[in-house]
Amino acid sequence: MAPRHNRKGEIEEDKTTPLVTKRSLFYWAFHGNLKLQIILLFVIIFIVFSRVLPLEMQKRIVNEAIALRDVHSLILYCGIYLLAVTTTSLLKLIINYLQALIGERSMLAMRKGLYHHILNMPLGFFRNTQPGMVVSSLMTELSAAGTFAGQAFAVPVTNVLTLIAFAGYLITLHPRLAMTTLLIYPIAIFVVPLLQKGANTANKRRVDLSRETSSQIAESISGIQEVQVHGAYQQEDSKFDTLVEKLKETRIRWSLFRFGIKTTNNYFVSLGPFIVFIYGGYLVMHGELALGSMVAFLSAQEKLYDPWKELITFYQTYQDASVRYTRTMEYFDTPPEFPFEIPLTTPQKLSNEIEVNDLVFQTSDGHSLLKGVSLSLSGGEHLAIVGFSGSGKSTLIQCIGKMYQYTGGSITIGGREVSSLSKAEVIENVGYISQNPFIFTGSIEENLLYAHHAMLPASSDNQQSTENKEKPDLDRMILVLQQAGLFVDVLRFGLDSFVNPDDQKMIDTIIRIRMSFRENFGDRMRNYVEFFDQHSYHLNSSVSGNIVFGTATNKNFGHHLLPENVQFKNFLQMADLLQPLFNLGVELAEQAVDILGGVDTLDIFFENSPVPADKLEECQRILNHLKKKPPSSLPPKEQVFLLSLALNFTPAIHTMTPLREDFKGIILSARDKFPQWCDKVAPGLFLFYDEKNYTHSQSILNNIFFGKIKSDLAHAQEKINQAIIHLLIEEDCMEQIASIGMHFQVGSTGDRLSGGQRQKLAIARVLIKQPGVIIMDEATSALDNKSQTRIQRLIETRWKKKRTVIAVIHRLDTISTFDKIAVMKAGKIVEWGTYSDLIDKKGILYELIYGRK
C-alpha cells in the first residue's frame, strides 16, 4: 500500500495502522522511543547495582573496618560507598531526563495525532461539542497520559529490579529474617488495588464532570451577549453552580481514596522495621546475626520502601492516566467521514457540470433533511436556491461540497461521483463561501492563501521552499482582492503602516509623492486636508500639537503626558504661555459647566467639548475653589487637569469654544522658540515637521499628505485615498504598499476587521483557488449595498459561462440574473426554472417576491 503523506510532506503509517483513538496508552510510550527505552534499560541495570553496593559497604565498615580498627579498610569502604552514592545520583538524573524526554515526545505525538484526527471528524460532531471541551481534552486530559508515557518503562523496571536486588541481598544476609519481613508486601498488593478500584470510579466521574463543566463555561461565554441581553444571569449561575458542586464532591471522594491508598501503603511499609527490631534483635542476642549485618539489614529494609513507594505512585499515575486517556479517546472515537490526505501531485481539474439525482440526506436520528432532490447544471451555469427557513438549502450545497455524506442518491461533478472523489479533489475543484466565514489569526496574506497552502502537493523538500515556489504572485493576489472589493482596505492598511528607517529608497519615494500630492492635488485637497505649515495655526491639531509641531522620540514626552511634564512646563513659563493656558483651561471648564451641566453624559454635545463627561464634577469643584482662592492655591493635580484641558483643545473639534486670534499668535510665537529650547535642554527629544524630511513616527499616509484630515467633512478620507492611489500608480509603488498591507495582522479570529471586510476576505480566499464550481451560502449577507453590487457584477460578468455557481440567496431582488432558480420546501425542490418562467407561473417564487407587498 502506498505511503500516506501528512501536511508537512512526512511519510506516515499506512492505513493498516489503528485509528489514533484505538491506540493503547503503552503504544505512545514505545512508538518512536524504542532507542531511548533501550538506553534506559542499560542505565537502570547500572543504577540497581549502584544502589545495592552501599548496603554491602555498610556491613563491611561495621564488621571489618570498625570492629577490627582497620583504618585502611575504613577509607576504602567509605570511598566505594561515596562513589556508589554519587554514581546513583548521576544515573538518577539521567533517568529523569530520559523519562521527561520520552514523556514530552509521547505527549506531542498524542496531541498531534488526536488534533489531526479531530480536524477530520464529521461536521455534525462539532454541532454538539463546545470548543472548550476540545481544548481541555488536548491540553489538560492528555498531560497525565504524557507523564505516564515517560514513566511507563523506566519506573516499573527500575523499581522492580531494585526490589528484587534488595530482597536478594536481604536473603543473603539472613534468609528467615528476610522472608519474614517480605511477607507484608503481598498483603499490600492485595489491599491497594481494592482501594484503587474506588479511586478509578471517582476519577472517571471527575473527568466527565470536568469536561461537562468546561463545555458549560464555553457555552455561557460564547453566548454572553444573549445572557446579558436577556438578563439570564440566574439561569447560567445555577447551571454552573450545580456542576461545580458535583465536581467538588467527586474530587473529595477521589482524593479520599487516593489518600487511603497512600496511608495503607505507609502503614504496611512501617511494619518492616518493627519486624527487624523484634526478630532481628532476638537473632543478634543469640549470636545468629552479626551486628553489622543487622545494620545493613535495617538499611536495606528502609531502602525497600523507596522503590515500593515509587511503584505505588506509578500504579496510581497509571490508573489516573488510563482513565483520562480512555475517556478522552472514547469521546473522539468517531472515524472521519472523508479522510483528508495531501496528494503527491496536484489534484486533477474536473469539468464543472453538476448532476444531482434523487439525493437523500438523513441525520443519525433518522430525520430526513433532503428527500429525493434532483437538478442538472451545465458547465458555467448559475443556480440560485431560495426557499423557506429549514427547507434544506444549506444541506444541499454542503452535500455537493462533500461536507456531509449523503445517505442516498447521487451527485456528480464533471461526470464523477462525489462520494468517490477524494476530499483533496473536491477542495481543488469546489470553492465554498459561507454566510459567517471564519478568519484565522494571522495576516491578510496568510488568510488569503489559506486554502491554497492546504492544497500544496506533499514533498520531502522543505515546506517553506515549496510554498515560495507555488505561491501566487502579487499581481494575482491584488486582482482577487480587487474583485472581492478588499483591495482599497488592504492598500489603506499598507498606508497606515510604518517604513523601515533603513529603507531609504522607499522614504525617498514617499517624499516625492508628498511633493506631487501638494503640487497636483493641493488646491483640491485643501477642502479636505489642513496641510502642515510652519507659519500657520492648525485648527485640526491640538494646542500642544501646534506648539510642538512634531513628534516626540521619548514616550515620556508624548502629547498626553505633556501637561504633567516639569520640563515642558518650564518651557511654557519661559515662553510666557503657562498663565494664558491656565486661563484657557479655566474658560473651557466654565463653558463646559454652564452648557453641559445637567446634560446626559451620553449626549453628542460632549463630543464638541474638551471636557469628558466624567470630568464635569471635577470642573465644578475647581471653579468653586477659584471663587474663593487664586489659581496658584490649586493642588498640583488640579493644575495639571486645567493645563491638559487647554493643551488638548482642538478648535475644529471642540467647537463650543472659539479660539481667539491673539492666542493663535502666542502659540505660533512659542512654536518658533520650541526647537531652540529643545536643542539646549534635550537635543533630539522631538522630530519637527519638515516638508523635505520623512517623519518616522508617522504612518506612510500621514507622511504623504503631511497634514490633518478635516474632521468636519464627510468622505474626506475617500477623496484623499483616490488622490494618493493615483500618485502611487504614477510612482510605480502601489504594489509595494499593497504588499505591506497584506502583512496586516487581522487579530484573533479577525477581530480587527469589520464584518464586511471578513466577508470580502473569505470571497477572495476562494477566488485565489480559481475553482470550477463556486458554492455561496448567503455569502454577501454582511456586505453593504455597494459591495453586494460589486460581487453581483462579478458573478454576472467574470463568472458567467466560466464557473458553475450555486448560491443560496436571501435577498430575492438579486436572483433575476441567474440562469436557473430552485425553490425548496421541506427538503424538496418544489419549483425549478428560469426567473421569468417562474414569475410567469405565479407559483411559490412569485408569492415569495410579491406576496409580501
Tab-separated table of C-alpha atoms in Angstrom, residues 333-538:
chain	number	residue	atom	x	y	z
A	333	ASP	CA	-13.693	7.766	18.720
A	334	THR	CA	-15.541	8.645	15.528
A	335	PRO	CA	-13.886	7.858	12.197
A	336	PRO	CA	-13.617	10.719	9.682
A	337	GLU	CA	-16.317	10.802	7.029
A	338	PHE	CA	-13.809	11.960	4.441
A	339	PRO	CA	-10.189	11.267	5.449
A	340	PHE	CA	-8.042	14.059	4.036
A	341	GLU	CA	-4.692	13.182	2.514
A	342	ILE	CA	-2.336	15.681	0.947
A	343	PRO	CA	-1.860	14.431	-2.635
A	344	LEU	CA	1.563	13.634	-4.004
A	345	THR	CA	0.675	15.634	-7.106
A	346	THR	CA	-1.760	18.463	-7.789
A	347	PRO	CA	-5.326	17.062	-7.838
A	348	GLN	CA	-6.914	16.754	-11.270
A	349	LYS	CA	-9.091	19.589	-12.516
A	350	LEU	CA	-12.597	18.392	-13.339
A	351	SER	CA	-15.081	19.879	-15.756
A	352	ASN	CA	-17.750	21.810	-13.895
A	353	GLU	CA	-21.094	20.331	-14.961
A	354	ILE	CA	-23.145	19.070	-11.994
A	355	GLU	CA	-25.805	16.363	-11.784
A	356	VAL	CA	-27.850	15.607	-8.658
A	357	ASN	CA	-30.221	12.630	-8.796
A	358	ASP	CA	-32.705	11.581	-6.084
A	359	LEU	CA	-30.473	12.966	-3.333
A	360	VAL	CA	-31.390	11.909	0.200
A	361	PHE	CA	-29.828	13.025	3.461
A	362	GLN	CA	-30.841	11.684	6.849
A	363	THR	CA	-29.421	12.609	10.217
A	364	SER	CA	-28.228	9.940	12.649
A	365	ASP	CA	-31.594	10.046	14.421
A	366	GLY	CA	-33.431	9.318	11.156
A	367	HIS	CA	-34.654	12.856	10.425
A	368	SER	CA	-34.795	13.500	6.642
A	369	LEU	CA	-33.387	16.870	5.560
A	370	LEU	CA	-33.297	16.111	1.807
A	371	LYS	CA	-35.973	13.963	0.146
A	372	GLY	CA	-35.104	12.976	-3.421
A	373	VAL	CA	-33.608	16.218	-4.732
A	374	SER	CA	-32.633	16.256	-8.431
A	375	LEU	CA	-31.090	19.013	-10.549
A	376	SER	CA	-28.767	19.445	-13.523
A	377	LEU	CA	-26.364	22.271	-14.374
A	378	SER	CA	-24.192	22.652	-17.430
A	379	GLY	CA	-20.672	23.961	-17.006
A	380	GLY	CA	-20.723	27.703	-16.273
A	381	GLU	CA	-24.446	27.872	-15.401
A	382	HIS	CA	-25.554	29.801	-12.342
A	383	LEU	CA	-28.186	28.472	-9.940
A	384	ALA	CA	-29.928	30.452	-7.205
A	385	ILE	CA	-31.512	28.394	-4.418
A	386	VAL	CA	-34.267	30.094	-2.464
A	387	GLY	CA	-36.891	28.907	-0.064
A	388	PHE	CA	-38.199	28.863	3.436
A	389	SER	CA	-36.029	28.506	6.521
A	390	GLY	CA	-35.248	24.854	7.223
A	391	SER	CA	-36.111	23.786	3.682
A	392	GLY	CA	-32.710	22.084	3.158
A	393	LYS	CA	-30.935	24.755	1.090
A	394	SER	CA	-27.695	24.748	3.078
A	395	THR	CA	-27.760	20.968	3.485
A	396	LEU	CA	-27.984	20.533	-0.289
A	397	ILE	CA	-24.974	22.703	-1.095
A	398	GLN	CA	-22.973	21.173	1.760
A	399	CYS	CA	-23.586	17.707	0.318
A	400	ILE	CA	-22.436	18.949	-3.099
A	401	GLY	CA	-19.295	20.325	-1.434
A	402	LYS	CA	-18.755	16.974	0.346
A	403	MET	CA	-19.061	18.478	3.803
A	404	TYR	CA	-21.693	15.885	4.659
A	405	GLN	CA	-22.010	12.319	3.396
A	406	TYR	CA	-25.362	11.966	1.684
A	407	THR	CA	-27.276	8.813	2.559
A	408	GLY	CA	-28.939	8.176	-0.791
A	409	GLY	CA	-28.961	9.221	-4.433
A	410	SER	CA	-26.107	10.580	-6.479
A	411	ILE	CA	-24.046	13.766	-7.037
A	412	THR	CA	-21.583	14.032	-9.896
A	413	ILE	CA	-19.130	16.799	-10.771
A	414	GLY	CA	-17.602	16.516	-14.222
A	415	GLY	CA	-19.175	13.091	-14.558
A	416	ARG	CA	-17.509	11.713	-11.418
A	417	GLU	CA	-19.446	10.652	-8.332
A	418	VAL	CA	-18.708	12.992	-5.424
A	419	SER	CA	-18.673	10.142	-2.906
A	420	SER	CA	-15.824	8.522	-4.883
A	421	LEU	CA	-13.761	11.710	-5.109
A	422	SER	CA	-11.052	12.263	-2.538
A	423	LYS	CA	-11.526	15.241	-0.261
A	424	ALA	CA	-8.477	16.826	-1.882
A	425	GLU	CA	-10.072	16.594	-5.348
A	426	VAL	CA	-13.299	18.176	-4.121
A	427	ILE	CA	-11.425	21.025	-2.435
A	428	GLU	CA	-9.398	21.658	-5.596
A	429	ASN	CA	-12.495	21.907	-7.787
A	430	VAL	CA	-15.093	23.390	-5.438
A	431	GLY	CA	-14.914	26.713	-3.613
A	432	TYR	CA	-17.254	27.299	-0.663
A	433	ILE	CA	-18.137	30.708	0.805
A	434	SER	CA	-20.243	30.616	3.956
A	435	GLN	CA	-22.543	33.198	5.479
A	436	ASN	CA	-20.325	33.562	8.556
A	437	PRO	CA	-16.775	32.885	7.335
A	438	PHE	CA	-14.060	32.214	9.863
A	439	ILE	CA	-10.932	34.337	9.669
A	440	PHE	CA	-7.833	32.907	11.290
A	441	THR	CA	-5.342	34.759	13.433
A	442	GLY	CA	-2.512	35.962	11.206
A	443	SER	CA	-2.038	38.331	8.285
A	444	ILE	CA	-4.297	39.214	5.371
A	445	GLU	CA	-1.974	37.249	3.082
A	446	GLU	CA	-1.997	34.146	5.288
A	447	ASN	CA	-5.778	34.127	5.278
A	448	LEU	CA	-5.938	34.816	1.558
A	449	LEU	CA	-3.673	31.851	0.786
A	450	TYR	CA	-5.166	29.606	3.466
A	451	ALA	CA	-6.880	27.198	1.080
A	452	HIS	CA	-4.008	27.407	-1.400
A	453	HIS	CA	-1.414	26.311	1.187
A	454	ALA	CA	-3.621	23.409	2.263
A	455	MET	CA	-3.583	22.013	-1.272
A	456	LEU	CA	0.157	22.131	-1.955
A	457	PRO	CA	1.415	18.717	-3.101
A	458	ALA	CA	3.286	16.676	-0.491
A	459	SER	CA	7.056	16.798	-0.855
A	460	SER	CA	10.124	15.700	1.011
A	461	ASP	CA	11.624	19.121	0.355
A	462	ASN	CA	11.438	21.945	2.814
A	463	GLN	CA	7.855	23.105	3.161
A	464	GLN	CA	8.733	26.762	3.084
A	465	SER	CA	10.583	26.488	-0.208
A	466	THR	CA	7.614	24.631	-1.708
A	467	GLU	CA	5.264	27.388	-0.613
A	468	ASN	CA	7.514	30.078	-2.068
A	469	LYS	CA	7.677	28.213	-5.343
A	470	GLU	CA	3.944	27.636	-5.639
A	471	LYS	CA	2.725	30.888	-4.126
A	472	PRO	CA	0.590	33.070	-6.447
A	473	ASP	CA	2.341	36.253	-7.490
A	474	LEU	CA	1.384	39.620	-6.061
A	475	ASP	CA	-0.474	40.658	-9.229
A	476	ARG	CA	-2.753	37.643	-8.884
A	477	MET	CA	-3.437	38.389	-5.215
A	478	ILE	CA	-4.165	42.048	-5.974
A	479	LEU	CA	-6.570	41.019	-8.742
A	480	VAL	CA	-8.698	38.812	-6.484
A	481	LEU	CA	-8.665	41.466	-3.747
A	482	GLN	CA	-9.967	43.973	-6.296
A	483	GLN	CA	-12.636	41.532	-7.463
A	484	ALA	CA	-13.760	40.950	-3.877
A	485	GLY	CA	-13.687	44.677	-3.100
A	486	LEU	CA	-10.988	44.426	-0.407
A	487	PHE	CA	-8.057	45.974	-2.257
A	488	VAL	CA	-8.691	49.559	-1.095
A	489	ASP	CA	-8.812	48.314	2.512
A	490	VAL	CA	-5.527	46.442	2.074
A	491	LEU	CA	-3.961	49.498	0.490
A	492	ARG	CA	-5.115	51.560	3.460
A	493	PHE	CA	-3.598	49.011	5.862
A	494	GLY	CA	-0.335	49.491	3.976
A	495	LEU	CA	-0.599	53.269	4.077
A	496	ASP	CA	-1.263	53.142	7.816
A	497	SER	CA	1.958	51.159	8.331
A	498	PHE	CA	5.444	52.457	9.088
A	499	VAL	CA	8.500	52.377	6.862
A	500	ASN	CA	11.713	50.690	7.956
A	501	PRO	CA	14.155	53.558	8.736
A	502	ASP	CA	16.817	51.742	6.695
A	503	ASP	CA	14.647	51.652	3.565
A	504	GLN	CA	15.943	54.894	2.127
A	505	LYS	CA	14.571	54.123	-1.344
A	506	MET	CA	11.025	53.874	-0.004
A	507	ILE	CA	11.498	57.023	2.071
A	508	ASP	CA	12.657	58.984	-0.988
A	509	THR	CA	9.654	57.706	-2.947
A	510	ILE	CA	7.201	58.849	-0.271
A	511	ILE	CA	8.827	62.294	-0.119
A	512	ARG	CA	8.385	62.583	-3.905
A	513	ILE	CA	4.741	61.520	-3.606
A	514	ARG	CA	4.254	64.144	-0.870
A	515	MET	CA	5.563	66.847	-3.179
A	516	SER	CA	3.399	65.618	-6.065
A	517	PHE	CA	0.390	65.486	-3.759
A	518	ARG	CA	0.843	69.138	-2.834
A	519	GLU	CA	1.612	70.193	-6.388
A	520	ASN	CA	-1.077	68.241	-8.252
A	521	PHE	CA	-3.854	67.920	-5.677
A	522	GLY	CA	-3.086	70.673	-3.182
A	523	ASP	CA	-5.799	73.070	-4.307
A	524	ARG	CA	-8.499	70.388	-4.443
A	525	MET	CA	-7.401	68.689	-1.238
A	526	ARG	CA	-7.399	71.876	0.815
A	527	ASN	CA	-11.124	71.302	1.258
A	528	TYR	CA	-10.324	68.001	2.971
A	529	VAL	CA	-6.815	68.360	4.414
A	530	GLU	CA	-5.248	71.055	6.574
A	531	PHE	CA	-1.677	70.899	5.344
A	532	PHE	CA	1.156	71.454	7.799
A	533	ASP	CA	2.640	74.929	7.521
A	534	GLN	CA	5.293	76.262	9.876
A	535	HIS	CA	3.716	79.735	9.855
A	536	SER	CA	0.023	78.815	10.206
A	537	TYR	CA	-2.081	77.753	13.164
A	538	HIS	CA	-3.719	74.352	12.524
